[in-house]
Short mmCIF file of C-alpha atoms in Angstrom, two decimals:
data_model
loop_
_atom_site.label_atom_id
_atom_site.label_comp_id
_atom_site.label_asym_id
_atom_site.label_seq_id
_atom_site.Cartn_x
_atom_site.Cartn_y
_atom_site.Cartn_z
CA MET B 1 -30.05 -8.08 21.15
CA THR B 2 -26.18 -9.42 21.26
CA SER B 3 -25.68 -12.06 18.56
CA TYR B 4 -23.08 -13.75 16.49
CA HIS B 5 -21.49 -12.27 13.38
CA CYS B 6 -18.75 -13.68 10.71
CA PRO B 7 -16.12 -11.58 10.56
CA VAL B 8 -15.54 -13.27 6.97
CA ASP B 9 -19.02 -12.92 5.17
CA GLY B 10 -21.31 -10.98 8.01
CA THR B 11 -23.26 -14.30 8.30
CA ARG B 12 -25.40 -13.44 11.69
CA SER B 13 -26.80 -16.35 14.53
CA ALA B 14 -28.95 -15.64 17.55
CA ILE B 15 -27.24 -16.53 20.74
CA THR B 16 -29.63 -19.06 21.41
CA ALA B 17 -28.93 -21.24 18.64
CA LEU B 18 -26.46 -23.99 19.02
CA THR B 19 -24.62 -23.08 15.73
CA TRP B 20 -21.16 -23.45 16.49
CA CYS B 21 -19.37 -21.54 13.89
CA CYS B 22 -20.64 -19.89 10.73
CA PRO B 23 -22.83 -22.41 8.45
CA VAL B 24 -21.72 -20.46 5.22
CA CYS B 25 -17.62 -20.54 5.87
CA ARG B 26 -17.29 -22.98 8.76
CA GLY B 27 -15.28 -19.91 10.50
CA PRO B 28 -15.31 -18.90 14.32
CA TRP B 29 -17.99 -16.62 15.45
CA ASP B 30 -17.50 -12.83 16.72
CA LEU B 31 -19.89 -11.12 18.99
CA ASP B 32 -21.68 -8.20 18.59
CA PHE B 33 -21.34 -6.39 22.07
CA THR B 34 -20.37 -3.01 23.53
CA PRO B 35 -19.56 -2.53 26.86
CA VAL B 36 -21.28 0.15 28.78
CA ARG B 37 -19.87 3.40 29.43
CA GLY B 38 -19.19 5.74 32.47
CA VAL B 39 -17.17 2.90 34.66
CA ALA B 40 -13.70 4.12 35.94
CA ALA B 41 -11.10 2.11 37.94
CA ASN B 42 -11.63 3.62 41.03
CA ALA B 43 -15.66 2.80 41.04
CA LEU B 44 -14.78 -0.87 41.30
CA ALA B 45 -13.68 -0.81 45.15
CA GLY B 46 -16.34 -2.89 47.25
CA ARG B 47 -17.44 -5.48 44.48
CA ALA B 48 -16.87 -9.05 44.30
CA ASP B 49 -13.86 -10.06 44.16
CA SER B 50 -13.65 -11.94 41.24
CA LEU B 51 -14.08 -11.11 37.07
CA TRP B 52 -17.49 -10.55 37.59
CA ARG B 53 -16.45 -7.26 39.38
CA TYR B 54 -16.21 -5.95 35.37
CA LYS B 55 -20.13 -6.85 34.56
CA GLU B 56 -20.59 -3.77 32.59
CA PHE B 57 -17.52 -4.73 30.16
CA LEU B 58 -19.19 -8.39 30.00
CA PRO B 59 -22.17 -10.12 27.72
CA LEU B 60 -23.00 -12.26 30.78
CA ASP B 61 -23.22 -10.04 33.72
CA THR B 62 -23.42 -12.54 36.56
CA SER B 63 -22.76 -16.29 36.88
CA ALA B 64 -24.72 -18.75 38.78
CA ILE B 65 -21.59 -21.44 38.47
CA SER B 66 -19.16 -18.61 39.48
CA LEU B 67 -15.86 -20.18 41.51
CA GLY B 68 -14.98 -17.16 42.66
CA GLU B 69 -12.14 -16.93 39.25
CA GLY B 70 -9.85 -13.93 38.36
CA ARG B 71 -8.71 -11.36 40.58
CA THR B 72 -5.14 -12.87 40.43
CA PRO B 73 -1.96 -11.21 41.76
CA LEU B 74 0.78 -9.21 40.16
CA VAL B 75 4.28 -9.68 41.48
CA PRO B 76 7.56 -8.47 40.47
CA LEU B 77 9.98 -10.80 38.56
CA THR B 78 12.61 -8.01 38.23
CA ASP B 79 12.74 -4.49 38.27
CA THR B 80 11.24 -4.10 34.80
CA VAL B 81 9.13 -7.69 34.39
CA SER B 82 6.34 -8.68 36.43
CA ALA B 83 4.36 -11.82 36.57
CA LYS B 84 0.44 -12.16 36.70
CA LEU B 85 -0.44 -15.44 38.51
CA ASP B 86 -3.15 -16.89 36.59
CA PHE B 87 -2.28 -20.49 37.91
CA LEU B 88 -4.46 -19.70 41.07
CA MET B 89 -7.58 -19.88 39.32
CA PRO B 90 -10.11 -22.90 41.04
CA THR B 91 -8.93 -25.32 38.18
CA LEU B 92 -5.55 -23.99 38.21
CA SER B 93 -5.25 -22.06 34.77
CA PHE B 94 -6.13 -18.85 33.38
CA LYS B 95 -8.62 -20.78 31.22
CA ASP B 96 -11.46 -20.51 34.07
CA ARG B 97 -11.92 -16.98 32.57
CA GLY B 98 -13.73 -18.22 29.78
CA ALA B 99 -14.79 -21.72 30.75
CA VAL B 100 -17.21 -19.71 33.36
CA MET B 101 -18.45 -17.45 30.53
CA LEU B 102 -18.82 -20.23 28.29
CA GLY B 103 -20.61 -22.64 30.91
CA GLU B 104 -23.10 -19.75 32.42
CA LEU B 105 -23.73 -19.28 28.56
CA ALA B 106 -24.53 -23.19 28.55
CA ARG B 107 -26.59 -23.13 31.89
CA ARG B 108 -28.55 -20.54 30.17
CA LEU B 109 -29.24 -22.04 27.16
CA GLY B 110 -29.75 -25.87 28.66
CA PRO B 111 -28.62 -27.93 25.88
CA ASP B 112 -28.33 -32.11 26.32
CA ARG B 113 -24.70 -31.97 26.90
CA VAL B 114 -21.84 -30.06 26.37
CA VAL B 115 -18.73 -30.72 24.07
CA ALA B 116 -15.34 -29.73 24.72
CA ASP B 117 -11.73 -30.20 23.22
CA SER B 118 -8.24 -29.59 24.61
CA SER B 119 -4.71 -30.05 25.42
CA GLY B 120 -5.89 -30.33 28.98
CA ASN B 121 -6.27 -27.12 30.88
CA ALA B 122 -9.52 -25.94 29.22
CA GLY B 123 -10.91 -29.16 29.16
CA THR B 124 -10.45 -29.15 33.26
CA SER B 125 -11.71 -25.77 33.31
CA PHE B 126 -15.14 -26.81 31.05
CA ALA B 127 -15.47 -30.09 33.28
CA ALA B 128 -15.62 -28.03 36.32
CA TYR B 129 -18.12 -25.49 35.52
CA CYS B 130 -20.21 -28.06 34.14
CA ALA B 131 -20.17 -30.13 37.01
CA ARG B 132 -21.43 -26.76 38.89
CA ALA B 133 -24.03 -26.40 36.19
CA GLY B 134 -25.08 -29.96 36.14
CA LEU B 135 -24.80 -30.45 33.10
CA PRO B 136 -23.29 -33.61 30.91
CA CYS B 137 -19.71 -33.03 29.70
CA THR B 138 -17.23 -34.67 27.33
CA VAL B 139 -13.82 -33.50 26.60
CA TYR B 140 -11.81 -34.68 23.93
CA VAL B 141 -8.41 -34.71 24.44
CA PRO B 142 -5.22 -35.67 22.35
CA GLU B 143 -3.23 -38.63 23.22
CA GLY B 144 -0.02 -38.06 25.14
CA THR B 145 -1.84 -35.53 27.21
CA SER B 146 -0.44 -34.73 30.52
CA ALA B 147 -2.29 -37.47 32.94
CA LYS B 148 -2.61 -35.15 35.79
CA LYS B 149 -4.88 -32.96 33.32
CA THR B 150 -7.03 -36.38 32.39
CA GLU B 151 -7.33 -36.95 36.16
CA GLN B 152 -8.62 -33.53 36.72
CA ILE B 153 -11.19 -33.94 33.61
CA ARG B 154 -12.58 -37.19 35.31
CA ALA B 155 -12.66 -36.36 38.66
CA HIS B 156 -15.04 -33.42 38.04
CA GLY B 157 -17.41 -36.08 36.37
CA ALA B 158 -16.97 -35.55 32.74
CA ARG B 159 -16.65 -38.41 29.87
CA LEU B 160 -12.89 -38.18 28.27
CA VAL B 161 -12.36 -39.37 25.13
CA THR B 162 -8.65 -39.53 24.03
CA VAL B 163 -8.04 -39.26 20.62
CA PRO B 164 -5.38 -40.83 18.58
CA GLY B 165 -2.62 -37.97 16.99
CA GLY B 166 -2.36 -34.43 17.72
CA ARG B 167 -4.29 -31.66 18.67
CA GLU B 168 -5.70 -31.04 15.15
CA ALA B 169 -7.46 -34.74 15.06
CA THR B 170 -8.94 -34.11 18.59
CA ALA B 171 -10.29 -30.70 17.37
CA ARG B 172 -12.13 -32.38 14.39
CA ALA B 173 -13.60 -35.49 16.24
CA ALA B 174 -15.08 -32.92 19.31
CA ARG B 175 -16.63 -30.77 16.14
CA ALA B 176 -17.95 -33.88 14.55
CA ALA B 177 -19.55 -34.44 18.09
CA ALA B 178 -20.99 -31.00 18.22
CA ASP B 179 -22.86 -31.14 14.99
CA GLU B 180 -25.09 -33.69 16.63
CA PRO B 181 -28.54 -32.22 17.82
CA GLY B 182 -28.62 -31.16 21.65
CA ALA B 183 -25.08 -30.54 21.54
CA PHE B 184 -23.13 -27.40 23.16
CA TYR B 185 -19.68 -27.16 21.41
CA ALA B 186 -18.02 -25.08 24.71
CA SER B 187 -15.01 -23.43 22.08
CA HIS B 188 -12.90 -21.62 23.47
CA VAL B 189 -11.68 -20.98 19.73
CA PHE B 190 -14.78 -20.52 17.66
CA ASN B 191 -17.03 -19.15 20.52
CA PRO B 192 -16.23 -15.60 21.18
CA TYR B 193 -18.09 -15.43 24.83
CA PHE B 194 -14.73 -17.21 25.78
CA LEU B 195 -12.61 -14.24 24.60
CA HIS B 196 -14.53 -11.85 26.85
CA GLY B 197 -13.68 -13.81 29.35
CA THR B 198 -9.56 -13.96 28.77
CA LYS B 199 -10.18 -10.18 28.00
CA THR B 200 -10.68 -9.74 32.04
CA TYR B 201 -7.05 -10.58 32.51
CA ALA B 202 -6.26 -6.91 30.53
CA TYR B 203 -9.37 -5.60 32.88
CA GLU B 204 -7.80 -6.80 35.80
CA LEU B 205 -4.34 -5.23 34.79
CA TRP B 206 -6.12 -1.82 34.20
CA GLU B 207 -7.38 -1.73 37.74
CA ASP B 208 -4.71 -2.86 39.58
CA LEU B 209 -1.80 -0.29 37.59
CA GLY B 210 -4.36 2.39 38.45
CA GLY B 211 -6.21 2.95 35.56
CA ARG B 212 -3.70 1.86 33.05
CA LEU B 213 -1.77 -0.84 31.31
CA PRO B 214 2.06 -1.64 31.04
CA GLU B 215 4.34 -0.30 27.66
CA ALA B 216 4.01 -4.00 26.77
CA LEU B 217 2.11 -7.55 27.36
CA ALA B 218 4.14 -10.84 26.55
CA VAL B 219 1.36 -13.53 25.91
CA PRO B 220 1.59 -17.21 25.20
CA VAL B 221 -0.05 -18.06 21.70
CA GLY B 222 -1.43 -21.12 20.02
CA ASN B 223 -5.02 -20.60 19.52
CA GLY B 224 -4.56 -16.89 20.59
CA THR B 225 -7.45 -16.97 22.98
CA LEU B 226 -5.60 -14.95 25.77
CA LEU B 227 -3.91 -12.89 23.09
CA LEU B 228 -7.48 -12.18 21.27
CA GLY B 229 -8.96 -11.68 25.02
CA VAL B 230 -6.35 -8.67 25.58
CA ALA B 231 -6.62 -7.24 22.27
CA LEU B 232 -10.63 -6.93 22.69
CA ALA B 233 -10.09 -5.40 25.84
CA VAL B 234 -7.12 -2.97 24.89
CA ALA B 235 -9.98 -1.51 22.10
CA GLU B 236 -12.52 -1.52 24.62
CA LEU B 237 -11.04 0.46 27.07
CA ARG B 238 -9.30 2.70 24.23
CA ALA B 239 -12.91 3.21 22.78
CA LEU B 240 -14.49 3.96 26.48
CA GLY B 241 -11.54 6.62 26.84
CA LEU B 242 -10.13 4.52 29.90
CA ILE B 243 -6.55 4.16 28.56
CA THR B 244 -4.75 6.06 25.74
CA ALA B 245 -1.61 4.25 25.38
CA ARG B 246 -1.83 0.90 23.43
CA PRO B 247 0.73 -1.58 24.95
CA ARG B 248 2.72 -3.54 22.93
CA LEU B 249 1.68 -7.29 22.14
CA ILE B 250 4.58 -9.85 22.13
CA ALA B 251 3.50 -13.20 21.13
CA VAL B 252 5.03 -16.41 22.12
CA GLN B 253 5.20 -19.84 20.68
CA ALA B 254 7.18 -22.60 21.32
CA GLU B 255 10.18 -22.89 18.46
CA ALA B 256 9.14 -26.02 17.34
CA VAL B 257 5.42 -25.35 16.77
CA SER B 258 5.48 -21.76 15.36
CA PRO B 259 3.23 -21.22 12.13
CA LEU B 260 2.32 -17.31 13.53
CA ALA B 261 5.62 -16.62 14.27
CA ALA B 262 6.83 -18.00 10.70
CA ALA B 263 3.64 -16.19 9.25
CA PHE B 264 4.53 -12.88 10.86
CA ARG B 265 8.20 -12.85 9.88
CA ALA B 266 7.15 -13.48 6.12
CA GLY B 267 4.86 -10.45 6.37
CA ALA B 268 1.90 -12.18 5.64
CA ASP B 269 -1.74 -11.61 6.94
CA ASP B 270 -2.22 -15.50 7.46
CA LEU B 271 -1.04 -18.54 7.93
CA LEU B 272 1.72 -19.59 5.19
CA PRO B 273 0.71 -21.81 2.61
CA VAL B 274 1.59 -25.53 2.81
CA GLY B 275 2.91 -28.06 0.16
CA ALA B 276 1.30 -31.19 -0.16
CA GLY B 277 4.70 -32.41 1.37
CA ASP B 278 5.07 -30.64 4.20
CA LEU B 279 1.21 -30.81 5.49
CA LEU B 280 1.10 -31.64 9.27
CA ARG B 281 -0.44 -35.18 9.79
CA ASP B 282 -2.39 -36.54 12.69
CA GLY B 283 -2.17 -40.55 11.74
CA GLU B 284 -5.46 -40.49 9.87
CA GLY B 285 -4.09 -39.09 6.60
CA GLU B 286 -5.84 -35.71 6.97
CA ALA B 287 -4.22 -32.46 6.69
CA ASP B 288 -4.44 -30.16 9.36
CA GLY B 289 -6.07 -26.96 8.83
CA LEU B 290 -9.01 -28.25 7.22
CA LEU B 291 -12.78 -27.62 8.61
CA PRO B 292 -15.10 -30.05 9.42
CA ASP B 293 -16.75 -30.39 6.00
CA GLY B 294 -13.24 -30.87 4.50
CA GLY B 295 -12.95 -27.18 3.21
CA THR B 296 -10.20 -24.91 4.55
CA VAL B 297 -10.30 -21.95 6.91
CA PRO B 298 -11.38 -18.91 5.06
CA GLY B 299 -8.43 -16.85 3.65
CA ARG B 300 -6.08 -20.02 3.90
CA ASP B 301 -4.27 -21.60 0.92
CA VAL B 302 -3.85 -25.32 1.87
CA GLY B 303 -2.53 -26.12 -1.65
CA ALA B 304 0.53 -26.38 -3.63
CA GLY B 305 3.88 -24.29 -2.38
CA GLY B 306 6.49 -24.73 0.17
CA VAL B 307 7.02 -23.70 3.39
CA PRO B 308 10.47 -21.22 4.36
CA GLY B 309 12.28 -23.02 7.10
CA THR B 310 13.40 -21.71 10.18
CA GLY B 311 13.61 -17.86 9.52
CA GLY B 312 15.38 -15.14 12.14
CA GLY B 313 18.64 -15.66 14.02
CA ALA B 314 18.60 -16.63 17.16
CA GLY B 315 19.08 -14.02 20.42
CA ALA B 316 19.86 -14.11 23.70
CA GLY B 317 19.35 -17.23 25.83
CA GLY B 318 18.50 -18.98 22.07
CA VAL B 319 15.06 -17.17 21.44
CA ARG B 320 14.54 -16.33 17.98
CA GLY B 321 12.71 -13.06 16.70
CA ALA B 322 9.91 -13.53 14.53
CA GLY B 323 10.80 -16.78 12.73
CA GLY B 324 10.40 -20.38 13.71
CA ASN B 325 9.06 -23.79 11.89
CA ALA B 326 5.80 -23.16 9.56
CA ALA B 327 5.33 -26.52 9.35
CA GLY B 328 6.17 -27.75 13.26
CA GLY B 329 8.56 -30.07 12.27
CA ALA B 330 10.89 -32.50 10.39
CA GLY B 331 9.14 -34.96 8.08
CA GLY B 332 5.68 -33.35 8.13
CA VAL B 333 5.08 -34.67 11.42
CA GLU B 334 3.41 -32.64 14.53
CA PRO B 335 6.38 -32.21 17.06
CA ALA B 336 6.12 -32.67 20.30
CA THR B 337 6.74 -30.12 22.81
CA LEU B 338 6.73 -29.11 26.50
CA ALA B 339 4.20 -26.29 25.69
CA GLU B 340 1.65 -28.55 24.67
CA GLY B 341 -1.08 -25.84 25.50
CA ILE B 342 0.25 -24.08 22.44
CA ALA B 343 0.84 -26.39 19.93
CA ILE B 344 -1.87 -25.50 17.52
CA PRO B 345 -0.49 -26.15 14.05
CA ARG B 346 -3.19 -24.18 12.22
CA PRO B 347 -5.07 -21.83 14.66
CA PRO B 348 -8.37 -20.47 13.15
CA ARG B 349 -8.29 -17.15 14.44
CA ALA B 350 -4.71 -16.74 12.59
CA ARG B 351 -5.66 -13.80 10.39
CA GLN B 352 -6.92 -12.02 13.76
CA ILE B 353 -4.10 -12.80 15.31
CA LEU B 354 -1.49 -11.52 12.91
CA ALA B 355 -3.28 -8.08 13.10
CA ALA B 356 -3.88 -7.56 16.45
CA VAL B 357 -0.04 -8.11 17.06
CA ARG B 358 1.07 -5.77 14.18
CA GLU B 359 -1.68 -3.17 15.14
CA SER B 360 -0.27 -2.83 18.83
CA GLY B 361 3.14 -2.50 17.69
CA GLY B 362 4.44 -5.65 18.46
CA THR B 363 5.97 -9.13 17.41
CA PHE B 364 6.24 -12.73 18.03
CA LEU B 365 9.50 -14.11 19.47
CA THR B 366 9.97 -18.30 19.93
CA VAL B 367 11.97 -20.25 22.51
CA PRO B 368 13.67 -23.40 22.31
CA GLU B 369 13.05 -26.38 24.70
CA ASP B 370 15.84 -25.89 26.53
CA GLY B 371 14.54 -22.25 27.13
CA ILE B 372 11.57 -23.30 28.65
CA ARG B 373 13.00 -26.20 30.74
CA GLU B 374 15.43 -23.19 32.37
CA ALA B 375 12.79 -20.96 32.64
CA GLN B 376 10.44 -23.42 35.10
CA ARG B 377 13.48 -24.03 37.07
CA ASP B 378 13.83 -20.54 37.48
CA LEU B 379 10.57 -19.69 38.37
CA ALA B 380 10.65 -22.62 40.51
CA ALA B 381 13.48 -21.55 42.17
CA ARG B 382 11.88 -17.89 42.76
CA GLY B 383 8.65 -19.67 44.73
CA LEU B 384 6.80 -20.26 41.60
CA PHE B 385 5.95 -23.89 40.21
CA VAL B 386 4.56 -23.20 36.82
CA GLU B 387 4.11 -25.78 34.10
CA THR B 388 5.76 -25.91 30.99
CA THR B 389 3.30 -23.92 28.46
CA GLY B 390 3.18 -21.16 31.25
CA VAL B 391 6.71 -20.32 31.59
CA ALA B 392 6.93 -19.63 27.64
CA CYS B 393 6.71 -15.87 27.85
CA TRP B 394 9.20 -15.94 31.01
CA ALA B 395 11.71 -18.08 28.83
CA ALA B 396 11.30 -15.65 25.87
CA VAL B 397 11.28 -12.33 28.28
CA ARG B 398 14.15 -12.93 30.73
CA ALA B 399 16.21 -13.39 27.13
CA GLY B 400 15.66 -9.62 27.06
CA GLY B 401 16.40 -7.85 23.72
CA ASP B 402 14.76 -4.86 22.45
CA ALA B 403 11.35 -6.33 22.12
CA VAL B 404 10.48 -6.96 25.59
CA ARG B 405 12.02 -3.33 26.62
CA GLY B 406 10.01 -1.11 29.26
CA GLU B 407 7.39 -2.54 31.54
CA VAL B 408 6.41 -6.21 30.65
CA VAL B 409 3.72 -8.07 32.23
CA VAL B 410 3.81 -12.00 31.56
CA PRO B 411 0.79 -14.19 32.88
CA LEU B 412 2.05 -17.69 34.73
CA CYS B 413 -0.90 -19.56 33.13
CA GLY B 414 -1.13 -23.00 34.50
CA SER B 415 -0.25 -24.64 37.55
CA GLY B 416 2.98 -26.99 37.76
CA LEU B 417 0.90 -30.00 39.52
CA LYS B 418 -0.66 -30.20 36.02
CA THR B 419 2.65 -31.33 34.33
CA GLY B 420 5.23 -31.28 36.83
CA MET B 421 9.09 -30.36 36.28
CA ALA B 422 10.12 -30.94 32.84
CA ALA B 423 12.70 -33.54 32.28
CA SER B 424 16.35 -32.93 31.56
CA ALA B 425 17.12 -33.33 27.75
#
């Protein structure tokens, strides 16, 4: 039977339990799941035109709450770069891939209520799918979340809780609520069912490209849910003998909040240690990166020690190589970035993200705020209205450089209707 397991200490839990994290180390779960063999790309013709056409590769093979998510178009931007239009999902972001999977799991388990936290897009997805499932849903968002995103959450009937401070404070508030009896924590970070939804992004590319994947996949990275889903799909496709070549993963972060890029450049297996004077704060006096019980994410050192400054020379178009701001901003304050959806100072799955990029032969790139503005305007001029987080990969790739050589696919993750056009600096 499919079950959760902890990649750190091996602890296991039944899927039917509402335990949202490992009870020993409080880290995220992985999932014991092996796809069915014997399904080739040419066997999919005539199936439902949604991500559920890949049912043999999914831990849930059907959904009573589907909105037809998936199967988004792939369009060329240049001779070598194509964009997958994931902003054409039912709630206008790629998060529907994972939210429908978690929403269906919640529907089957029948909890008293669903709790989620989000910078906006995941919250709107969970609100929509909980509405379909008839489940009460509470979504926690940080102050400063786009008004258009919070309006969408409310429109679907979810209760909205705005949390003072940043993304980390919001996650802590949601996790406290998730610990209450009868709550299902629809965490796109801690629950691996979400990753098994986002992996369909790569399965669609594999099918659309005739049973192969491009040379490189550029992916925006905050908590890493799309990148880890892609890495999961690549590993499964290789294990099933359906591909031989592994695409390079190009992980893209905003220069203003780029802890993973800094760790990658330093050769670290996890986030860099944070000194007491450099800890990111959320206004409540608690250091980011701490788990709900006050401990740290396994393998993380939140102790003494300095944080290197921004490393890596600026490349073409202002894009940096694997460097960035480890602490995320001056004075220990969580900085503002137009790419709010990837502004995650201490991602809980950092070790897995760094390992996935390295194993693929890929790298990290960071983009400045002006690069994000320029990329959004450029895409709009091409007929594609994309939110500011969703343009980060195009901002990195359009600058060129050896990291983006060959055939590359970028995801356009969220609609511009969610944020509007970025104001000039």
